[in-house]
PDB file of C-alpha atoms in Angstrom:
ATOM      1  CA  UNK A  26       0.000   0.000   0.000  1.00 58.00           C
ATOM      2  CA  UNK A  27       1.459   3.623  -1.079  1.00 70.00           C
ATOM      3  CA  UNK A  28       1.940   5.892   1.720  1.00 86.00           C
ATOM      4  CA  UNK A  29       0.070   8.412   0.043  1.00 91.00           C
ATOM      5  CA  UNK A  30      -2.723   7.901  -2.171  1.00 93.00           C
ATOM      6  CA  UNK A  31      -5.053   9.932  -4.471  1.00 95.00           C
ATOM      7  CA  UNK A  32      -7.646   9.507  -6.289  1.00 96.00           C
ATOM      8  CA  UNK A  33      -8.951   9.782  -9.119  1.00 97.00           C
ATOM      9  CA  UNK A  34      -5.736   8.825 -11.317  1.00 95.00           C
ATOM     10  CA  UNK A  35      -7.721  10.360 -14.048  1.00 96.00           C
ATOM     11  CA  UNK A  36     -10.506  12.899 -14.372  1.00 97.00           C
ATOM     12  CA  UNK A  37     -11.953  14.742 -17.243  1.00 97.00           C
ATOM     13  CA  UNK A  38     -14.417  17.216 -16.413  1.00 97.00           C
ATOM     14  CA  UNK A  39     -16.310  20.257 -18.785  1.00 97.00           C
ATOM     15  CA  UNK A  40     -15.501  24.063 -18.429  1.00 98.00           C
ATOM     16  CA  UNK A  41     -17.356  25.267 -15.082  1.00 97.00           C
ATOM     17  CA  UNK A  42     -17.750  22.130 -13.206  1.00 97.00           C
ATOM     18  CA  UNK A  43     -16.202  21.759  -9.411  1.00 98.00           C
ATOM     19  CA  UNK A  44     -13.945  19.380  -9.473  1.00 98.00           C
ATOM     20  CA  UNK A  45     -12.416  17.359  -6.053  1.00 98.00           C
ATOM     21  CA  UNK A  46      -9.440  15.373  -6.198  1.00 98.00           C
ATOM     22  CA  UNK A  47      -8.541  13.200  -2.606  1.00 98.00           C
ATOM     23  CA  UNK A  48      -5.715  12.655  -0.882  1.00 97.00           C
ATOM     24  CA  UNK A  49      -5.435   9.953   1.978  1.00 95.00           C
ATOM     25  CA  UNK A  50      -2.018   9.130   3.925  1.00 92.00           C
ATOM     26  CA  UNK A  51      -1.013   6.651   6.169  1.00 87.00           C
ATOM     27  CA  UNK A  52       1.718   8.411   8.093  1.00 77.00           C
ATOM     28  CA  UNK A  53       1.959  10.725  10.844  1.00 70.00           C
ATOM     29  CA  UNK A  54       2.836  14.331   9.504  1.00 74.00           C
ATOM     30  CA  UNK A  55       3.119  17.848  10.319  1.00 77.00           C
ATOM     31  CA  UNK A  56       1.576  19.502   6.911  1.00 86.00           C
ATOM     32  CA  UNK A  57       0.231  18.377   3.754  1.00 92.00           C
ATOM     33  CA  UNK A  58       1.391  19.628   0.034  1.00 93.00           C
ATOM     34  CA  UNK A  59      -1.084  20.365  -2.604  1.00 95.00           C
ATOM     35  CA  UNK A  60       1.602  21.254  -6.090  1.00 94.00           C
ATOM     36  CA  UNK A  61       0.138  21.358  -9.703  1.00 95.00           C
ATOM     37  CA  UNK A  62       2.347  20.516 -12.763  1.00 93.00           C
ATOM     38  CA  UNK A  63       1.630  21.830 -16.394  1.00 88.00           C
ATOM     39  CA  UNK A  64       2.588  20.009 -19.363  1.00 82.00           C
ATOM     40  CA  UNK A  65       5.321  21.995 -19.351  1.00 77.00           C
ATOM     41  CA  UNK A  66       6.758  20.415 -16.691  1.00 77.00           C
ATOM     42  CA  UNK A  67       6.733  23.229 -13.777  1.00 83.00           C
ATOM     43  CA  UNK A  68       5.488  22.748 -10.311  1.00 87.00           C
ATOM     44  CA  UNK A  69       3.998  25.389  -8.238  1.00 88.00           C
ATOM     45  CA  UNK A  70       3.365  25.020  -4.688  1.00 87.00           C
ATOM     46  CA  UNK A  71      -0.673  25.754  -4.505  1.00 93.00           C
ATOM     47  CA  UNK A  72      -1.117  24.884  -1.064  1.00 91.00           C
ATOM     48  CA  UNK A  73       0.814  23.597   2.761  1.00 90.00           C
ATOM     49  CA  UNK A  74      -1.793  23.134   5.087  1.00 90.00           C
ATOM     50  CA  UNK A  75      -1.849  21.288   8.599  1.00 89.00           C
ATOM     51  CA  UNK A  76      -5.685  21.470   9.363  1.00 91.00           C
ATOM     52  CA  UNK A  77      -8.798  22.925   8.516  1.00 94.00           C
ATOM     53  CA  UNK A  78      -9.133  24.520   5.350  1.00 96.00           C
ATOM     54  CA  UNK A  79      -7.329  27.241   2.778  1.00 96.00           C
ATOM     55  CA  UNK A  80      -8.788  29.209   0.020  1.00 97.00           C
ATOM     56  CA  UNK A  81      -6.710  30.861  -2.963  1.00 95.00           C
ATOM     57  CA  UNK A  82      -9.135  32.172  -5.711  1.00 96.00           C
ATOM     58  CA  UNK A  83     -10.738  29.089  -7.116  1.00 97.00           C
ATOM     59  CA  UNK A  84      -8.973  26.639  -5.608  1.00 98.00           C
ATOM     60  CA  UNK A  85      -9.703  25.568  -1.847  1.00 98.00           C
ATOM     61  CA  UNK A  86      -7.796  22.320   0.222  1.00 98.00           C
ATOM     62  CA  UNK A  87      -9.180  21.156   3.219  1.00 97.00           C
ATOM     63  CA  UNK A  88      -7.435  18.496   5.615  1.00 96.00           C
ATOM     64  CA  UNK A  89      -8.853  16.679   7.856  1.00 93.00           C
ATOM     65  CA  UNK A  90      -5.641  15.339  10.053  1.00 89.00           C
ATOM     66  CA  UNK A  91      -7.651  12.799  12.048  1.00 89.00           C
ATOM     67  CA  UNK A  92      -8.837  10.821   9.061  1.00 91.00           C
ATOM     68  CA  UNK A  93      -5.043  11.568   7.055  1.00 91.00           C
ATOM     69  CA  UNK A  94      -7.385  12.817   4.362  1.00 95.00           C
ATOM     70  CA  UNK A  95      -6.762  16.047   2.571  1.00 97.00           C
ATOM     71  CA  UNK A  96      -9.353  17.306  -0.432  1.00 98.00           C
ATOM     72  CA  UNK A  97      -8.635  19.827  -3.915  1.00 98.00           C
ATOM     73  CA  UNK A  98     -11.359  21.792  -4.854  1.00 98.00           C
ATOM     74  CA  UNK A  99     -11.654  23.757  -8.259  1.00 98.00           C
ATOM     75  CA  UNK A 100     -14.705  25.632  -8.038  1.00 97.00           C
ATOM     76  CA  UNK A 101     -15.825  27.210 -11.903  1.00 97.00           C
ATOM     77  CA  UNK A 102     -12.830  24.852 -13.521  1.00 97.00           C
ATOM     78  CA  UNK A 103     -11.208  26.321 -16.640  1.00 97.00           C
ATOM     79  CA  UNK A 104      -9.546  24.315 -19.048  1.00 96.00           C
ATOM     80  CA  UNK A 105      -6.662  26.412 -18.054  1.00 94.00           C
ATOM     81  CA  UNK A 106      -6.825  24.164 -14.362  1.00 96.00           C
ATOM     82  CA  UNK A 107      -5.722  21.648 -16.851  1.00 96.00           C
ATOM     83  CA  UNK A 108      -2.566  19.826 -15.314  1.00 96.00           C
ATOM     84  CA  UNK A 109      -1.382  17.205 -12.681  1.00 96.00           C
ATOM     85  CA  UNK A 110      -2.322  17.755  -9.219  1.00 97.00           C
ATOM     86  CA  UNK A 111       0.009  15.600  -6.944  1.00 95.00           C
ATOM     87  CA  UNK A 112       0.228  15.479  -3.106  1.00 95.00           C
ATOM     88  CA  UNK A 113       3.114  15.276  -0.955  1.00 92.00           C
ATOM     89  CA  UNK A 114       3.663  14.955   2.232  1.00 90.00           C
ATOM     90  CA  UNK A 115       6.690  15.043   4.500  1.00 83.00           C
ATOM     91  CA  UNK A 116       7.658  11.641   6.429  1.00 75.00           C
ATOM     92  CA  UNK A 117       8.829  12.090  10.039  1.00 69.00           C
ATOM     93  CA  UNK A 118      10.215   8.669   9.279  1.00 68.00           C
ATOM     94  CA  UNK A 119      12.849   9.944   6.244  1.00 67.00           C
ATOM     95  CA  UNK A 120      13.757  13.247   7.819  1.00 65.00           C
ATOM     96  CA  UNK A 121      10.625  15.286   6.586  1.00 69.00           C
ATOM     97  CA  UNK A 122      11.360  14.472   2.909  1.00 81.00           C
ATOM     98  CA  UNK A 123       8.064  14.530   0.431  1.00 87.00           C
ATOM     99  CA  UNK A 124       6.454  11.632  -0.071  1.00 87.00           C
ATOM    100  CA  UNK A 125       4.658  12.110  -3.168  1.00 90.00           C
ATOM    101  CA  UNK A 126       1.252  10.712  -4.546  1.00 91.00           C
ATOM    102  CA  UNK A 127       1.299   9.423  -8.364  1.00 91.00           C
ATOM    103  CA  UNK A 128      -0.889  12.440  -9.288  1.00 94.00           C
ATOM    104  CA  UNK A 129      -4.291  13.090 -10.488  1.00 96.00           C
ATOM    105  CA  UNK A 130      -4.447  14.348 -14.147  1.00 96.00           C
ATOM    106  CA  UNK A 131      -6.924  16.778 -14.928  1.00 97.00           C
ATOM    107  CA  UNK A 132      -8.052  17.652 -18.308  1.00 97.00           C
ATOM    108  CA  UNK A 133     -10.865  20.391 -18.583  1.00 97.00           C
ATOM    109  CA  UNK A 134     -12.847  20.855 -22.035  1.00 97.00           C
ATOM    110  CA  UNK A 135     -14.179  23.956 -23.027  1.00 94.00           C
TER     111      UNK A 135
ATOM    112  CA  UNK B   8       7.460  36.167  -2.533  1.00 62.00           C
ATOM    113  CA  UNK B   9       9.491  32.653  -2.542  1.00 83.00           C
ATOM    114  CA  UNK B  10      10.520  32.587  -6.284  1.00 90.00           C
ATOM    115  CA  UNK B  11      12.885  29.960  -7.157  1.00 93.00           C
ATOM    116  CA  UNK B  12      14.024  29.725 -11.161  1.00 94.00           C
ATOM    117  CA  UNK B  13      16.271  27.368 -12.608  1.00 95.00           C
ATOM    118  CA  UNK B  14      18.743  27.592 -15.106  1.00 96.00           C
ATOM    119  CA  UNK B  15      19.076  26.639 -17.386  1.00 96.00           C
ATOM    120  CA  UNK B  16      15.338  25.448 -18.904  1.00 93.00           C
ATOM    121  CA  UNK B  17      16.379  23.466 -21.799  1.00 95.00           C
ATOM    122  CA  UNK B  18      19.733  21.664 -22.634  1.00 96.00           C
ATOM    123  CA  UNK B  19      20.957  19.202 -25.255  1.00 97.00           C
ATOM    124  CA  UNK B  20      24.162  17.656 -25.006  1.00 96.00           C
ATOM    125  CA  UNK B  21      26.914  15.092 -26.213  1.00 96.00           C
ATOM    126  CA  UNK B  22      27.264  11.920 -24.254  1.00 97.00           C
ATOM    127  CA  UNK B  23      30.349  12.505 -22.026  1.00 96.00           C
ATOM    128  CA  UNK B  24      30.040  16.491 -21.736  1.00 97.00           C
ATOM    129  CA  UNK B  25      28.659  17.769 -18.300  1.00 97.00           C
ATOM    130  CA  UNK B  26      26.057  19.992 -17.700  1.00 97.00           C
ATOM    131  CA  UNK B  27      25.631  22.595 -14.915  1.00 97.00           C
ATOM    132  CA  UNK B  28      22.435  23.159 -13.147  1.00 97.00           C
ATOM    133  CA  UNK B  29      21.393  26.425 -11.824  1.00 97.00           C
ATOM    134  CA  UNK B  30      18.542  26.735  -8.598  1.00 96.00           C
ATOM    135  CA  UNK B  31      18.133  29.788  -7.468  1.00 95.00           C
ATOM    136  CA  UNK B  32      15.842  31.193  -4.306  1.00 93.00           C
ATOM    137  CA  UNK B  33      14.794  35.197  -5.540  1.00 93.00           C
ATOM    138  CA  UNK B  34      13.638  36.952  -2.928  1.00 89.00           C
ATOM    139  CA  UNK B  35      14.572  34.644   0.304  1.00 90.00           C
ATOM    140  CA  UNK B  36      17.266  32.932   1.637  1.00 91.00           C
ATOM    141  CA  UNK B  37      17.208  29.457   0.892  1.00 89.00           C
ATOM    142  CA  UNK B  38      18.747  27.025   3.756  1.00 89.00           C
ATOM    143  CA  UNK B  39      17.941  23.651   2.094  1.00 91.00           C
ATOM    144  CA  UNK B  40      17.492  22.770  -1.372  1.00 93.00           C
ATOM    145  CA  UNK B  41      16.198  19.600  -2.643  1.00 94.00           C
ATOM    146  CA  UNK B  42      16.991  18.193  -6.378  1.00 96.00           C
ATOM    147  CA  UNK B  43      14.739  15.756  -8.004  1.00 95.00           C
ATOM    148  CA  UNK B  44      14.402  13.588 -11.328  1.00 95.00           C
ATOM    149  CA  UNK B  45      11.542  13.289 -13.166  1.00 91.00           C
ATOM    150  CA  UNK B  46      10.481  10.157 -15.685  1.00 87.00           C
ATOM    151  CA  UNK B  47       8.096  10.727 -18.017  1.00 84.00           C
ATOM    152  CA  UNK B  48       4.743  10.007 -16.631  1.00 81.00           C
ATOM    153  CA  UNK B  49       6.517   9.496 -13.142  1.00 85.00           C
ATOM    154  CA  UNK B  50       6.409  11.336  -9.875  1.00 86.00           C
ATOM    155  CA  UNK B  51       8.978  13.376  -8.709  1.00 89.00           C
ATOM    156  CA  UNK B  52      12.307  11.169  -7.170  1.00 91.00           C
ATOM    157  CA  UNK B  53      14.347  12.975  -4.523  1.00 93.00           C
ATOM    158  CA  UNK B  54      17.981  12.681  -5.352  1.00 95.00           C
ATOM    159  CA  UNK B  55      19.765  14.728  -3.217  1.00 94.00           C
ATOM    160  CA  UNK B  56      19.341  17.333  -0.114  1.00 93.00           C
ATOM    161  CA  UNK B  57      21.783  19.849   0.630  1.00 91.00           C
ATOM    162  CA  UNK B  58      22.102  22.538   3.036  1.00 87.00           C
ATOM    163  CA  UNK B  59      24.158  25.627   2.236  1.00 83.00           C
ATOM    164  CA  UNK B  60      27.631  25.602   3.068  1.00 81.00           C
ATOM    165  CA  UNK B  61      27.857  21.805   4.233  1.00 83.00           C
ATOM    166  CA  UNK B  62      27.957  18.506   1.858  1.00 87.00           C
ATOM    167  CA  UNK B  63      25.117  17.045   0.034  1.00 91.00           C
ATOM    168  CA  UNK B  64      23.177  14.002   1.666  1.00 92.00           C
ATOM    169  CA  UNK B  65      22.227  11.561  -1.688  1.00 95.00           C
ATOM    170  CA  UNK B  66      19.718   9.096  -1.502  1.00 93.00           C
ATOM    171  CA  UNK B  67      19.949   5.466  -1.867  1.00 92.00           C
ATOM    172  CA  UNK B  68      21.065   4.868  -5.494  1.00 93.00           C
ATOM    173  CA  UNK B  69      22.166   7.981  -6.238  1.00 95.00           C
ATOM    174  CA  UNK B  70      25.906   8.238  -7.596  1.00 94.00           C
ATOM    175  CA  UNK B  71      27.456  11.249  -6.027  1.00 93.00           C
ATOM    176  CA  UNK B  72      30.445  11.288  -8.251  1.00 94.00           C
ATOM    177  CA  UNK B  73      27.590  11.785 -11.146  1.00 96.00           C
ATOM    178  CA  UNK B  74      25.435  13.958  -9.710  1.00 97.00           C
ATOM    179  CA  UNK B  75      27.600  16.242  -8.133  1.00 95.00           C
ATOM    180  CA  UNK B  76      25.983  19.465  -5.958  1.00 94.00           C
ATOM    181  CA  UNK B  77      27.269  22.702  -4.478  1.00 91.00           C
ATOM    182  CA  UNK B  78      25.098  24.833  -2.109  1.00 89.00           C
ATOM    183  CA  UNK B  79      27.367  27.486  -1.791  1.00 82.00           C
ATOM    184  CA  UNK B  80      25.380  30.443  -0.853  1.00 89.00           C
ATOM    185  CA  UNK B  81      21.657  30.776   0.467  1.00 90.00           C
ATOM    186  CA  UNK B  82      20.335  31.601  -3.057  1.00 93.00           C
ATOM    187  CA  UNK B  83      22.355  29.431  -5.092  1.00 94.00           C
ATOM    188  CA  UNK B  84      22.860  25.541  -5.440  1.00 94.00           C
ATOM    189  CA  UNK B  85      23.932  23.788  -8.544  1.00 95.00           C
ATOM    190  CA  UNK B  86      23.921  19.717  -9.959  1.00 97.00           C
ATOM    191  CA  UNK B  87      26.200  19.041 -12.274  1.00 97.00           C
ATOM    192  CA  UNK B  88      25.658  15.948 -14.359  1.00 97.00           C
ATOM    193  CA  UNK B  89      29.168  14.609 -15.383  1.00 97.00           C
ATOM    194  CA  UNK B  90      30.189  12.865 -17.980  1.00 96.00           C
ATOM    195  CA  UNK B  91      26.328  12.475 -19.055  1.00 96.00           C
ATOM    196  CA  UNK B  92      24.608   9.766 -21.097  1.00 96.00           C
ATOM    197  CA  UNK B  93      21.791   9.169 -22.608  1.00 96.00           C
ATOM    198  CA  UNK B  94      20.050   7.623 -19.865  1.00 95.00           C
ATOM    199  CA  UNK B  95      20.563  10.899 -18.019  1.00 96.00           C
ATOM    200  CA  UNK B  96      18.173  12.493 -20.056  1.00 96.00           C
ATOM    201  CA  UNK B  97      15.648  13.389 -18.005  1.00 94.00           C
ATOM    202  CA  UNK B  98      13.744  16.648 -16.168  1.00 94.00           C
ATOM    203  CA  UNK B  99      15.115  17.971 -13.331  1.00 96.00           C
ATOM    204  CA  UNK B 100      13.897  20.145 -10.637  1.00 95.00           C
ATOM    205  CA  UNK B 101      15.256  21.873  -7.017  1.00 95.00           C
ATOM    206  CA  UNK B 102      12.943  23.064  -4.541  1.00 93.00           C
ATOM    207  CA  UNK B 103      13.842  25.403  -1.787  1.00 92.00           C
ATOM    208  CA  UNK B 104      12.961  25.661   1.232  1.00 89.00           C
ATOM    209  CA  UNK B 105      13.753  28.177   4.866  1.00 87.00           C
ATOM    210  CA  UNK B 106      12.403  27.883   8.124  1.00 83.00           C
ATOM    211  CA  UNK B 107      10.968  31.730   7.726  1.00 83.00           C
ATOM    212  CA  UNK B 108       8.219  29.864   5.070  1.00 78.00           C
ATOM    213  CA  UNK B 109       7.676  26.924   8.078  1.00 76.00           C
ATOM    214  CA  UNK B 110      10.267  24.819   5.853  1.00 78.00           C
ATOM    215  CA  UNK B 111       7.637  24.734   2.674  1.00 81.00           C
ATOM    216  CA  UNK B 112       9.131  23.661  -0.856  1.00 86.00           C
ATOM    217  CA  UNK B 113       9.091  26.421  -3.032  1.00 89.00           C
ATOM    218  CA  UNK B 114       9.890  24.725  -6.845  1.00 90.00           C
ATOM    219  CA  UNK B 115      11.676  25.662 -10.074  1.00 92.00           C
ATOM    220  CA  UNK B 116      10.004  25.433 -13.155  1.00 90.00           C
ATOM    221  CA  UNK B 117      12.711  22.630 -13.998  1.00 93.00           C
ATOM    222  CA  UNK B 118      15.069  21.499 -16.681  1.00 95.00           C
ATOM    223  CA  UNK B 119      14.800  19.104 -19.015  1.00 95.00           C
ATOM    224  CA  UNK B 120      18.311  17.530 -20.145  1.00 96.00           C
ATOM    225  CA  UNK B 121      18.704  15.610 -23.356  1.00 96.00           C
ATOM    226  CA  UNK B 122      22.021  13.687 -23.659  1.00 96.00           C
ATOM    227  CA  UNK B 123      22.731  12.533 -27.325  1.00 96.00           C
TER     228      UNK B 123
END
């Protein structure tokens, strides 16, 4: 079982709809990494959060830390929002290094 | 704020030529940097950690005469891929990372390496 899992792998969704992509861990951990990754191959850091929830524009993450379960939200997506949403988190066990999930692709049609 | 760019974004090379690696932290002072590979279609493998001004800790499988990384100063670190082959083609990317942002990542927007 992967330390950090999301789901879906895959989702294709039409201009406008909210969109949730999950992330469930089985480690202890002091924050949780939300990163996006265009075709082009950049990361950005969208969101660290250790509980509750965070809002930036369109996009919101929420984490709940008893369950180890940590939520995306797109609200209004744009086929711009179109890219790889991974999660990491950092393992007490390896020093606080990421552990990364496989990534949820996200393709939004206009 | 916490801008890190990488340098640079695109390289080709000759098998057995090495290739420098630029990370760079813009506006903060970066006491850890991380360097990962990418695969195609792969998540993100951590190949190295260093911390400015001390030696690089490589992970399990990573060569260190290959990959070789300086941290000199708080805004700069640098991977040099020597004597690189084909198989080292690949995208890499450094994150950075400073206790003043609660020791979050920041990333570069990467560079991909293509060894002829």
């Amino acid at each position: 079982k992967n330390e950090v899992e999301q789901s879906p792998q895959n989702l294709t969704a039409q201009e406008g709809e909210f969109i949730t992509i999950n992330c469930s861990y089985s480690v202890g951990i002091s924050a949780l990494h939300w990163l996006q990754q265009h075709p082009g191959g950049g990361i950005v850091s969208l969101f660290m959060l250790s509980s509750g929830k965070k809002k930036h524009g369109r996009l919101i993450a929420t984490i709940n830390i008893q369950e180890k379960h940590s939520s995306l939200h797109i609200t209004a997506s744009h086929p711009r929002d179109s890219a790889v949403y991974i999660c990491a988190v950092p393992h007490s066990e390896y020093g606080n290094k990421l552990v990364f999930g496989a990534g949820t692709i996200l393709r939004v049609k206009s | 704020g916490a801008v890190v760019s990488q340098h640079p974004s695109r390289v080709i090379c000759k098998s057995g030529t090495s290739v420098k690696i630029e990370c760079r932290s813009l506006d903060f002072q970066a006491t850890t940097m991380f360097w990962y590979r990418q695969f195609p279609k792969q998540s993100l493998m951590l190949m190295a950690t260093s911390n400015e001004g001390s030696k690089a800790t490589y992970e399990q499988g990573v060569e260190k005469d290959k990959f070789l990384i300086n941290h000199a100063s708080l805004t700069l670190s640098t991977l040099t891929v020597t004597s690189a082959h084909p198989e080292d083609s690949s995208f890499y990317i450094c994150s950075a990372s400073s206790p003043r942002h609660y020791n979050e990542q920041f990333f570069g927007p990467g560079t991909r390496l293509t060894v002829l």
